[in-house]
mmCIF file of C-alpha atoms and ligand atoms in Angstrom:
data_model
loop_
_atom_site.group_PDB
_atom_site.id
_atom_site.type_symbol
_atom_site.label_atom_id
_atom_site.label_comp_id
_atom_site.label_asym_id
_atom_site.label_seq_id
_atom_site.Cartn_x
_atom_site.Cartn_y
_atom_site.Cartn_z
ATOM 1 C CA UNK A 7 16.593 -9.369 -26.790
ATOM 2 C CA UNK A 8 14.530 -11.264 -23.320
ATOM 3 C CA UNK A 9 14.216 -8.646 -20.570
ATOM 4 C CA UNK A 10 12.806 -9.450 -17.141
ATOM 5 C CA UNK A 11 9.982 -11.609 -17.630
ATOM 6 C CA UNK A 12 7.643 -9.698 -14.637
ATOM 7 C CA UNK A 13 7.807 -6.895 -17.778
ATOM 8 C CA UNK A 14 5.478 -9.060 -20.378
ATOM 9 C CA UNK A 15 2.624 -8.323 -18.151
ATOM 10 C CA UNK A 16 3.253 -4.728 -17.299
ATOM 11 C CA UNK A 17 1.170 -1.834 -19.247
ATOM 12 C CA UNK A 18 2.335 1.357 -20.287
ATOM 13 C CA UNK A 19 1.201 3.850 -18.684
ATOM 14 C CA UNK A 20 -1.001 5.992 -21.065
ATOM 15 C CA UNK A 21 -1.046 9.831 -20.079
ATOM 16 C CA UNK A 22 -3.545 12.285 -20.390
ATOM 17 C CA UNK A 23 -3.237 13.951 -24.464
ATOM 18 C CA UNK A 24 -0.578 16.701 -24.639
ATOM 19 C CA UNK A 25 -1.616 20.452 -25.877
ATOM 20 C CA UNK A 26 1.458 19.235 -28.359
ATOM 21 C CA UNK A 27 -0.195 16.269 -29.620
ATOM 22 C CA UNK A 28 -3.703 17.830 -30.627
ATOM 23 C CA UNK A 29 -1.786 20.517 -32.862
ATOM 24 C CA UNK A 30 0.698 18.467 -34.761
ATOM 25 C CA UNK A 31 -2.147 16.051 -35.552
ATOM 26 C CA UNK A 32 -5.462 18.198 -35.903
ATOM 27 C CA UNK A 33 -3.976 20.910 -35.989
ATOM 28 C CA UNK A 34 -5.995 23.112 -34.050
ATOM 29 C CA UNK A 35 -5.050 26.194 -33.086
ATOM 30 C CA UNK A 36 -2.673 25.821 -29.199
ATOM 31 C CA UNK A 37 -4.651 28.897 -27.942
ATOM 32 C CA UNK A 38 -7.632 27.363 -28.450
ATOM 33 C CA UNK A 39 -7.189 23.657 -26.824
ATOM 34 C CA UNK A 40 -8.898 23.255 -24.340
ATOM 35 C CA UNK A 41 -7.019 20.859 -21.621
ATOM 36 C CA UNK A 42 -9.027 18.921 -19.641
ATOM 37 C CA UNK A 43 -7.673 15.643 -19.225
ATOM 38 C CA UNK A 44 -5.072 15.172 -16.709
ATOM 39 C CA UNK A 45 -6.798 16.888 -13.539
ATOM 40 C CA UNK A 46 -4.339 20.132 -13.389
ATOM 41 C CA UNK A 47 -5.569 22.649 -11.820
ATOM 42 C CA UNK A 48 -6.654 25.784 -14.463
ATOM 43 C CA UNK A 49 -6.104 28.947 -12.246
ATOM 44 C CA UNK A 50 -2.037 27.398 -12.008
ATOM 45 C CA UNK A 51 -0.412 29.343 -9.214
ATOM 46 C CA UNK A 52 0.006 32.196 -6.795
ATOM 47 C CA UNK A 53 1.927 34.894 -9.056
ATOM 48 C CA UNK A 54 5.021 34.786 -6.038
ATOM 49 C CA UNK A 55 5.242 30.987 -6.860
ATOM 50 C CA UNK A 56 6.200 32.447 -10.480
ATOM 51 C CA UNK A 57 8.269 35.364 -9.280
ATOM 52 C CA UNK A 58 10.606 32.400 -7.351
ATOM 53 C CA UNK A 59 10.687 30.277 -10.568
ATOM 54 C CA UNK A 60 12.059 32.731 -12.512
ATOM 55 C CA UNK A 61 14.481 33.913 -9.523
ATOM 56 C CA UNK A 62 15.877 30.658 -8.831
ATOM 57 C CA UNK A 63 16.812 30.234 -13.008
ATOM 58 C CA UNK A 64 20.283 31.185 -12.324
ATOM 59 C CA UNK A 65 20.980 28.250 -10.302
ATOM 60 C CA UNK A 66 19.818 25.439 -11.911
ATOM 61 C CA UNK A 67 23.429 24.644 -12.698
ATOM 62 C CA UNK A 68 23.876 24.053 -8.695
ATOM 63 C CA UNK A 69 22.629 20.649 -7.638
ATOM 64 C CA UNK A 70 19.118 20.811 -5.281
ATOM 65 C CA UNK A 71 19.629 20.170 -1.697
ATOM 66 C CA UNK A 72 19.196 16.404 -1.618
ATOM 67 C CA UNK A 73 17.900 16.606 2.387
ATOM 68 C CA UNK A 74 15.124 18.652 1.675
ATOM 69 C CA UNK A 75 15.038 20.296 4.513
ATOM 70 C CA UNK A 76 12.907 23.510 3.910
ATOM 71 C CA UNK A 77 10.250 21.924 2.009
ATOM 72 C CA UNK A 78 9.749 18.731 4.663
ATOM 73 C CA UNK A 79 10.180 20.976 7.182
ATOM 74 C CA UNK A 80 6.923 23.047 5.643
ATOM 75 C CA UNK A 81 5.081 19.879 4.906
ATOM 76 C CA UNK A 82 5.408 18.991 8.665
ATOM 77 C CA UNK A 83 4.595 22.271 9.967
ATOM 78 C CA UNK A 84 1.165 21.427 7.671
ATOM 79 C CA UNK A 85 0.779 18.456 8.835
ATOM 80 C CA UNK A 86 1.663 18.286 11.928
ATOM 81 C CA UNK A 87 4.115 16.045 11.886
ATOM 82 C CA UNK A 88 8.145 15.951 12.317
ATOM 83 C CA UNK A 89 10.203 16.490 9.401
ATOM 84 C CA UNK A 90 11.294 12.938 9.538
ATOM 85 C CA UNK A 91 7.699 11.591 8.948
ATOM 86 C CA UNK A 92 8.172 12.783 5.417
ATOM 87 C CA UNK A 93 9.383 11.717 1.963
ATOM 88 C CA UNK A 94 9.511 13.799 -0.823
ATOM 89 C CA UNK A 95 9.006 12.276 -4.494
ATOM 90 C CA UNK A 96 9.271 12.956 -8.349
ATOM 91 C CA UNK A 97 5.353 13.460 -7.550
ATOM 92 C CA UNK A 98 3.238 11.255 -5.367
ATOM 93 C CA UNK A 99 3.690 8.742 -8.381
ATOM 94 C CA UNK A 100 7.302 8.202 -7.301
ATOM 95 C CA UNK A 101 6.964 7.564 -3.616
ATOM 96 C CA UNK A 102 4.078 5.257 -4.824
ATOM 97 C CA UNK A 103 7.260 3.163 -6.729
ATOM 98 C CA UNK A 104 8.970 3.144 -3.723
ATOM 99 C CA UNK A 105 6.366 1.549 -0.984
ATOM 100 C CA UNK A 106 5.833 -1.099 -3.643
ATOM 101 C CA UNK A 107 9.470 -1.600 -4.277
ATOM 102 C CA UNK A 108 9.851 -1.798 -0.521
ATOM 103 C CA UNK A 109 7.621 -3.907 -0.055
ATOM 104 C CA UNK A 110 7.353 -6.542 -2.674
ATOM 105 C CA UNK A 111 8.591 -9.376 -5.070
ATOM 106 C CA UNK A 112 7.029 -11.935 -7.582
ATOM 107 C CA UNK A 113 5.865 -13.793 -3.843
ATOM 108 C CA UNK A 114 3.653 -10.519 -2.825
ATOM 109 C CA UNK A 115 -0.004 -9.151 -3.066
ATOM 110 C CA UNK A 116 -1.159 -6.206 -4.051
ATOM 111 C CA UNK A 117 -5.059 -5.421 -3.445
ATOM 112 C CA UNK A 118 -6.851 -2.268 -4.521
ATOM 113 C CA UNK A 119 -10.381 -1.616 -6.004
ATOM 114 C CA UNK A 120 -10.914 -2.420 -9.955
ATOM 115 C CA UNK A 121 -11.276 0.618 -11.008
ATOM 116 C CA UNK A 122 -8.636 2.940 -9.530
ATOM 117 C CA UNK A 123 -5.370 5.150 -10.440
ATOM 118 C CA UNK A 124 -3.834 2.907 -12.991
ATOM 119 C CA UNK A 125 -0.064 3.080 -11.940
ATOM 120 C CA UNK A 126 -0.941 0.874 -8.284
ATOM 121 C CA UNK A 127 -0.751 -2.000 -10.925
ATOM 122 C CA UNK A 128 1.345 -0.972 -12.987
ATOM 123 C CA UNK A 129 3.961 -0.418 -10.470
ATOM 124 C CA UNK A 130 2.993 -3.709 -8.330
ATOM 125 C CA UNK A 131 3.499 -5.753 -11.724
ATOM 126 C CA UNK A 132 7.060 -4.726 -12.397
ATOM 127 C CA UNK A 133 8.189 -6.139 -9.190
ATOM 128 C CA UNK A 134 5.936 -9.624 -10.064
ATOM 129 C CA UNK A 135 3.949 -9.134 -7.148
ATOM 130 C CA UNK A 136 -0.008 -10.671 -7.611
ATOM 131 C CA UNK A 137 -2.806 -7.993 -8.019
ATOM 132 C CA UNK A 138 -5.777 -8.660 -6.527
ATOM 133 C CA UNK A 139 -8.689 -5.916 -7.364
ATOM 134 C CA UNK A 140 -12.080 -5.792 -5.482
ATOM 135 C CA UNK A 141 -15.069 -6.636 -7.843
ATOM 136 C CA UNK A 142 -16.886 -3.301 -7.346
ATOM 137 C CA UNK A 143 -15.322 -0.384 -9.445
ATOM 138 C CA UNK A 144 -15.851 1.712 -6.588
ATOM 139 C CA UNK A 145 -13.884 1.444 -3.199
ATOM 140 C CA UNK A 146 -16.397 -0.884 -1.403
ATOM 141 C CA UNK A 147 -14.084 -1.676 2.169
ATOM 142 C CA UNK A 148 -15.932 -5.031 2.887
ATOM 143 C CA UNK A 149 -14.980 -6.479 -0.482
ATOM 144 C CA UNK A 150 -11.325 -5.472 0.565
ATOM 145 C CA UNK A 151 -12.462 -7.636 3.717
ATOM 146 C CA UNK A 152 -13.387 -10.383 2.495
ATOM 147 C CA UNK A 153 -10.647 -10.703 0.056
ATOM 148 C CA UNK A 154 -7.742 -9.617 2.390
ATOM 149 C CA UNK A 155 -9.138 -11.881 4.586
ATOM 150 C CA UNK A 156 -8.765 -15.167 2.213
ATOM 151 C CA UNK A 157 -5.747 -14.113 0.411
ATOM 152 C CA UNK A 158 -3.824 -11.715 2.627
ATOM 153 C CA UNK A 159 -1.717 -8.640 1.255
ATOM 154 C CA UNK A 160 1.678 -7.142 1.641
ATOM 155 C CA UNK A 161 -0.010 -3.821 0.372
ATOM 156 C CA UNK A 162 -3.241 -2.571 -0.045
ATOM 157 C CA UNK A 163 -3.956 0.771 -2.240
ATOM 158 C CA UNK A 164 -7.301 3.585 -1.045
ATOM 159 C CA UNK A 165 -7.003 5.979 -3.741
ATOM 160 C CA UNK A 166 -9.152 8.819 -1.617
ATOM 161 C CA UNK A 167 -10.773 10.183 -3.496
ATOM 162 C CA UNK A 168 -10.746 7.603 -6.174
ATOM 163 C CA UNK A 169 -9.251 8.721 -9.503
ATOM 164 C CA UNK A 170 -10.648 8.258 -12.126
ATOM 165 C CA UNK A 171 -14.172 7.776 -11.042
ATOM 166 C CA UNK A 172 -14.049 10.614 -8.083
ATOM 167 C CA UNK A 173 -15.934 8.895 -5.093
ATOM 168 C CA UNK A 174 -14.670 9.185 -1.421
ATOM 169 C CA UNK A 175 -14.817 7.118 1.546
ATOM 170 C CA UNK A 176 -15.494 8.597 4.989
ATOM 171 C CA UNK A 177 -12.366 8.434 7.005
ATOM 172 C CA UNK A 178 -14.137 7.137 9.906
ATOM 173 C CA UNK A 179 -14.835 4.079 7.763
ATOM 174 C CA UNK A 180 -11.508 3.665 6.792
ATOM 175 C CA UNK A 181 -10.147 4.442 10.080
ATOM 176 C CA UNK A 182 -12.626 1.250 11.150
ATOM 177 C CA UNK A 183 -10.996 -0.790 8.151
ATOM 178 C CA UNK A 184 -7.043 0.377 9.680
ATOM 179 C CA UNK A 185 -7.952 -1.783 12.749
ATOM 180 C CA UNK A 186 -8.587 -4.439 11.165
ATOM 181 C CA UNK A 187 -5.474 -4.988 9.130
ATOM 182 C CA UNK A 188 -2.180 -6.503 10.319
ATOM 183 C CA UNK A 189 0.969 -4.414 11.275
ATOM 184 C CA UNK A 190 2.921 -5.980 8.412
ATOM 185 C CA UNK A 191 0.371 -5.173 5.617
ATOM 186 C CA UNK A 192 1.587 -1.448 4.330
ATOM 187 C CA UNK A 193 -1.883 0.410 3.653
ATOM 188 C CA UNK A 194 -1.271 3.414 1.079
ATOM 189 C CA UNK A 195 -3.450 5.853 1.832
ATOM 190 C CA UNK A 196 -3.743 8.200 -1.386
ATOM 191 C CA UNK A 197 -5.019 11.497 -1.449
ATOM 192 C CA UNK A 198 -3.639 13.560 -4.196
ATOM 193 C CA UNK A 199 -7.335 15.076 -4.128
ATOM 194 C CA UNK A 200 -7.889 14.846 -0.124
ATOM 195 C CA UNK A 201 -7.620 19.257 -0.768
ATOM 196 C CA UNK A 202 -10.794 18.520 -2.671
ATOM 197 C CA UNK A 203 -12.508 15.899 -0.594
ATOM 198 C CA UNK A 204 -12.468 17.482 2.689
ATOM 199 C CA UNK A 205 -13.703 20.896 1.369
ATOM 200 C CA UNK A 206 -16.563 19.322 -0.112
ATOM 201 C CA UNK A 207 -17.467 17.258 3.391
ATOM 202 C CA UNK A 208 -15.648 17.466 6.254
ATOM 203 C CA UNK A 209 -15.741 13.611 6.468
ATOM 204 C CA UNK A 210 -13.918 12.596 4.039
ATOM 205 C CA UNK A 211 -10.885 14.062 5.455
ATOM 206 C CA UNK A 212 -7.893 11.510 6.529
ATOM 207 C CA UNK A 213 -5.776 13.718 9.149
ATOM 208 C CA UNK A 214 -2.299 12.487 8.613
ATOM 209 C CA UNK A 215 -0.949 12.965 12.049
ATOM 210 C CA UNK A 216 -3.252 10.770 13.499
ATOM 211 C CA UNK A 217 -3.213 7.996 11.154
ATOM 212 C CA UNK A 218 0.347 7.485 10.878
ATOM 213 C CA UNK A 219 0.545 7.952 15.503
ATOM 214 C CA UNK A 220 -2.318 5.325 15.421
ATOM 215 C CA UNK A 221 -1.902 2.964 12.295
ATOM 216 C CA UNK A 222 2.057 2.286 11.829
ATOM 217 C CA UNK A 223 1.884 0.314 8.861
ATOM 218 C CA UNK A 224 0.026 3.282 7.034
ATOM 219 C CA UNK A 225 1.714 5.864 4.648
ATOM 220 C CA UNK A 226 -0.346 8.931 3.608
ATOM 221 C CA UNK A 227 0.460 10.267 0.264
ATOM 222 C CA UNK A 228 -0.501 13.744 -0.924
ATOM 223 C CA UNK A 229 1.131 15.847 -4.111
ATOM 224 C CA UNK A 230 1.470 19.586 -5.665
ATOM 225 C CA UNK A 231 0.112 18.333 -9.296
ATOM 226 C CA UNK A 232 -3.206 18.486 -8.692
ATOM 227 C CA UNK A 233 -4.595 21.677 -6.639
ATOM 228 C CA UNK A 234 -1.839 22.958 -5.926
ATOM 229 C CA UNK A 235 -1.540 23.173 -9.589
ATOM 230 C CA UNK A 236 2.081 22.745 -9.770
ATOM 231 C CA UNK A 237 1.831 19.074 -11.851
ATOM 232 C CA UNK A 238 4.650 20.258 -14.627
ATOM 233 C CA UNK A 239 7.069 20.473 -11.417
ATOM 234 C CA UNK A 240 7.119 16.723 -10.362
ATOM 235 C CA UNK A 241 6.797 17.099 -6.379
ATOM 236 C CA UNK A 242 4.872 14.673 -3.978
ATOM 237 C CA UNK A 243 5.172 13.261 -0.587
ATOM 238 C CA UNK A 244 4.726 10.780 1.848
ATOM 239 C CA UNK A 245 3.560 11.050 5.721
ATOM 240 C CA UNK A 246 4.552 8.180 7.784
ATOM 241 C CA UNK A 247 6.433 6.984 10.832
ATOM 242 C CA UNK A 248 10.140 7.098 10.807
ATOM 243 C CA UNK A 249 10.934 3.359 9.768
ATOM 244 C CA UNK A 250 8.711 3.262 7.167
ATOM 245 C CA UNK A 251 10.271 6.492 5.990
ATOM 246 C CA UNK A 252 13.877 5.505 6.268
ATOM 247 C CA UNK A 253 13.127 2.563 4.071
ATOM 248 C CA UNK A 254 11.358 4.773 1.853
ATOM 249 C CA UNK A 255 14.782 6.828 1.281
ATOM 250 C CA UNK A 256 17.358 3.501 0.495
ATOM 251 C CA UNK A 257 14.752 3.519 -2.636
ATOM 252 C CA UNK A 258 15.586 7.213 -3.270
ATOM 253 C CA UNK A 259 17.566 8.185 -6.250
ATOM 254 C CA UNK A 260 19.955 11.744 -5.205
ATOM 255 C CA UNK A 261 18.633 14.753 -5.912
ATOM 256 C CA UNK A 262 15.317 13.130 -7.321
ATOM 257 C CA UNK A 263 13.307 16.555 -7.449
ATOM 258 C CA UNK A 264 14.627 19.708 -8.879
ATOM 259 C CA UNK A 265 15.621 22.865 -7.370
ATOM 260 C CA UNK A 266 12.806 24.510 -8.912
ATOM 261 C CA UNK A 267 10.676 22.125 -7.842
ATOM 262 C CA UNK A 268 11.923 22.530 -4.345
ATOM 263 C CA UNK A 269 11.476 26.145 -4.237
ATOM 264 C CA UNK A 270 7.849 25.457 -5.839
ATOM 265 C CA UNK A 271 7.080 23.564 -3.440
ATOM 266 C CA UNK A 272 8.328 25.822 -0.970
ATOM 267 C CA UNK A 273 6.307 29.132 -2.201
ATOM 268 C CA UNK A 274 3.377 27.371 -2.765
ATOM 269 C CA UNK A 275 3.047 26.519 0.748
ATOM 270 C CA UNK A 276 2.846 30.057 1.782
ATOM 271 C CA UNK A 277 0.113 30.372 -0.254
ATOM 272 C CA UNK A 278 -2.895 28.386 1.276
ATOM 273 C CA UNK A 279 -5.624 31.126 0.256
ATOM 274 C CA UNK A 280 -5.069 30.863 -3.425
ATOM 275 C CA UNK A 281 -5.507 27.352 -3.209
ATOM 276 C CA UNK A 282 -8.291 27.361 -1.110
ATOM 277 C CA UNK A 283 -10.270 29.645 -3.582
ATOM 278 C CA UNK A 284 -9.177 27.840 -6.543
ATOM 279 C CA UNK A 285 -10.928 24.950 -5.021
ATOM 280 C CA UNK A 286 -14.098 26.783 -4.464
ATOM 281 C CA UNK A 287 -14.004 27.872 -7.639
ATOM 282 C CA UNK A 288 -13.709 23.959 -8.821
ATOM 283 C CA UNK A 289 -16.860 23.131 -6.697
ATOM 284 C CA UNK A 290 -18.921 26.285 -8.622
ATOM 285 C CA UNK A 291 -17.420 25.075 -11.987
ATOM 286 C CA UNK A 292 -19.218 21.617 -10.859
ATOM 287 C CA UNK A 293 -21.985 21.852 -10.750
ATOM 288 C CA UNK A 294 -22.560 23.681 -14.109
ATOM 289 C CA UNK A 295 -21.435 20.012 -15.683
ATOM 290 C CA UNK A 296 -23.863 18.751 -13.303
ATOM 291 C CA UNK A 297 -26.146 20.603 -14.436
ATOM 292 C CA UNK A 298 -25.356 19.586 -18.142
ATOM 293 C CA UNK A 299 -25.370 16.087 -17.885
ATOM 294 C CA UNK A 300 -29.077 16.651 -16.156
ATOM 295 C CA UNK A 301 -30.372 17.948 -18.943
ATOM 296 C CA UNK A 302 -29.170 15.390 -21.737
ATOM 297 C CA UNK A 303 -29.833 12.921 -19.296
ATOM 298 C CA UNK A 304 -26.628 11.197 -18.386
ATOM 299 C CA UNK A 305 -26.018 9.644 -15.454
ATOM 300 C CA UNK A 306 -22.256 10.947 -13.472
ATOM 301 C CA UNK A 307 -20.713 9.915 -10.544
ATOM 302 C CA UNK A 308 -20.784 12.617 -7.923
ATOM 303 C CA UNK A 309 -17.314 13.757 -7.392
ATOM 304 C CA UNK A 310 -15.745 14.916 -4.588
ATOM 305 C CA UNK A 311 -12.296 16.066 -6.838
ATOM 306 C CA UNK A 312 -11.727 18.232 -9.520
ATOM 307 C CA UNK A 313 -12.836 16.469 -11.948
ATOM 308 C CA UNK A 314 -16.342 14.235 -13.080
ATOM 309 C CA UNK A 315 -17.018 10.739 -14.404
ATOM 310 C CA UNK A 316 -19.916 11.582 -16.905
ATOM 311 C CA UNK A 317 -21.572 8.405 -18.527
ATOM 312 C CA UNK A 318 -22.356 8.610 -22.372
ATOM 313 C CA UNK A 319 -25.985 6.742 -22.589
ATOM 314 C CA UNK A 320 -27.026 6.482 -25.817
ATOM 315 C CA UNK A 321 -23.329 7.124 -27.974
ATOM 316 C CA UNK A 322 -20.127 5.788 -27.739
ATOM 317 C CA UNK A 323 -17.530 7.401 -25.039
ATOM 318 C CA UNK A 324 -14.663 6.463 -27.481
ATOM 319 C CA UNK A 325 -16.146 8.599 -30.758
ATOM 320 C CA UNK A 326 -17.389 11.352 -28.347
ATOM 321 C CA UNK A 327 -13.659 11.950 -26.921
ATOM 322 C CA UNK A 328 -12.410 11.070 -30.383
ATOM 323 C CA UNK A 329 -14.461 14.216 -31.826
ATOM 324 C CA UNK A 330 -13.695 16.440 -29.139
ATOM 325 C CA UNK A 331 -10.366 15.690 -29.584
ATOM 326 C CA UNK A 332 -10.228 17.108 -33.127
ATOM 327 C CA UNK A 333 -12.315 20.214 -31.473
ATOM 328 C CA UNK A 334 -9.152 20.818 -29.388
ATOM 329 C CA UNK A 335 -11.062 19.761 -26.677
ATOM 330 C CA UNK A 336 -8.983 16.865 -25.026
ATOM 331 C CA UNK A 337 -11.058 14.519 -22.272
ATOM 332 C CA UNK A 338 -10.550 10.953 -21.272
ATOM 333 C CA UNK A 339 -12.513 8.229 -22.315
ATOM 334 C CA UNK A 340 -12.917 5.840 -20.163
ATOM 335 C CA UNK A 341 -13.965 2.864 -23.168
ATOM 336 C CA UNK A 342 -10.359 1.279 -21.121
ATOM 337 C CA UNK A 343 -11.808 0.885 -17.982
ATOM 338 C CA UNK A 344 -14.835 -1.225 -19.659
ATOM 339 C CA UNK A 345 -17.117 2.252 -19.211
ATOM 340 C CA UNK A 346 -18.843 3.434 -21.400
ATOM 341 C CA UNK A 347 -18.166 7.260 -19.955
ATOM 342 C CA UNK A 348 -15.321 10.337 -20.190
ATOM 343 C CA UNK A 349 -13.732 11.732 -17.514
ATOM 344 C CA UNK A 350 -13.500 15.763 -17.412
ATOM 345 C CA UNK A 351 -11.300 17.812 -15.670
ATOM 346 C CA UNK A 352 -12.948 20.630 -14.565
ATOM 347 C CA UNK A 353 -11.941 23.815 -16.269
ATOM 348 C CA UNK A 354 -12.077 27.300 -15.727
ATOM 349 C CA UNK A 355 -15.961 29.084 -16.324
ATOM 350 C CA UNK A 356 -14.333 29.772 -20.433
ATOM 351 C CA UNK A 357 -13.161 26.719 -20.768
ATOM 352 C CA UNK A 358 -16.234 25.019 -19.331
ATOM 353 C CA UNK A 359 -18.727 27.006 -21.551
ATOM 354 C CA UNK A 360 -16.861 26.082 -24.885
ATOM 355 C CA UNK A 361 -17.009 22.304 -23.559
ATOM 356 C CA UNK A 362 -20.370 22.544 -23.655
ATOM 357 C CA UNK A 363 -21.242 24.035 -27.310
ATOM 358 C CA UNK A 364 -18.851 21.522 -28.341
ATOM 359 C CA UNK A 365 -20.585 18.542 -26.771
ATOM 360 C CA UNK A 366 -23.925 20.225 -27.921
ATOM 361 C CA UNK A 367 -22.213 19.676 -31.391
ATOM 362 C CA UNK A 368 -20.891 16.764 -31.492
ATOM 363 C CA UNK A 369 -23.583 14.552 -29.318
ATOM 364 C CA UNK A 370 -26.071 16.141 -32.181
ATOM 365 C CA UNK A 371 -23.624 14.859 -34.963
ATOM 366 C CA UNK A 372 -23.205 11.195 -33.164
ATOM 367 C CA UNK A 373 -27.153 11.006 -33.311
ATOM 368 C CA UNK A 374 -27.779 7.322 -33.541
HETATM 369 C C1 PLP B 66 -2.501 12.760 -9.794
HETATM 370 C C2 PLP B 66 -2.372 11.304 -8.926
HETATM 371 C C3 PLP B 66 -1.484 10.896 -8.090
HETATM 372 C C4 PLP B 66 0.583 11.467 -8.091
HETATM 373 O O1 PLP B 66 0.406 12.522 -9.374
HETATM 374 P P1 PLP B 66 1.929 12.778 -9.554
HETATM 375 O O2 PLP B 66 2.020 14.182 -9.785
HETATM 376 O O3 PLP B 66 2.531 11.491 -9.528
HETATM 377 O O4 PLP B 66 2.794 13.815 -8.048
HETATM 378 C C5 PLP B 66 -1.170 10.057 -7.316
HETATM 379 N N1 PLP B 66 -2.651 9.709 -7.442
HETATM 380 C C6 PLP B 66 -3.277 9.552 -7.891
HETATM 381 C C7 PLP B 66 -4.475 9.195 -7.045
HETATM 382 C C8 PLP B 66 -3.547 11.002 -8.551
HETATM 383 O O5 PLP B 66 -4.554 11.457 -9.823
#
């Protein structure tokens, strides 16, 4: 069969490996598996969120409130915007998809950093758009400027902080850049890890209400999948001016998130203290990874997120990741991005101690 030819250039997203696969393929006891490849919050949610999920389960036969009034209202209050400035997606992934489909066709150009969130490119290519990437792996706004001035772009993606590398631009540099962008270019500010970044360094904080007031061509994206520990529920959101939001709603399928997802998101926003504690623990644990890397003589990228990318100089990251997998430790090998490095989500103290033990053994075995 022939298909839409734009799909010839589209690669399938490779998600972090699930626990079930490691059980099936390597026969590891599921209780012993340490899954640190998808940047989930290992501390989970506040107990009240679990309660509400159990209580709402018997309502599963009813379609969810498609207006998503309560979740939008809670987000609007949190971010000091109006409900009409909010769109909800099945993960912020879906909002990325809406943005791309709202702007792009085969004549369009989409600009992004060389090494950034893979879905920007995948969604853009689905429309046949041309991908423009800056030469540096990490975000460099001078490079964005240069390419934008010479070639233009219909969408610019900035990942703040950046997945999979962990670096983060300062908010004031981003604002300065936004001053130079044409009002017809949509700028997507992906804040999937903003909660972590602003905790570590206030200079990284993007304030959506300020941004959308000053720059009507921007959209801020947030998600419940990372700091809010609801990856399995698929809830994300976009904050932008009404004109953008109304356009994205034309692309939104009805009932795009479930009754349970809505309830979980609403409840999670009532327990910000719980989330803050998770973030605090994340950075305490991050320092043990930095210490481990230093002890082994490995370089790493200082991270503003809940993961750390460590270069495995002198070893093959692909081999190390594979050996860890056989021992039930799931991390992300970065070979596909052209890096001899692994990206590890920061786990609990217990998980991290075990990771170091396994890594010690695996590194020892692989010594050249
Ligand atoms: C995880 C992630 C998202 C979206 O995740 P969803 O689960 O779809 O909300 C978006 N951008 C980046 C950079 C991410 O790492």
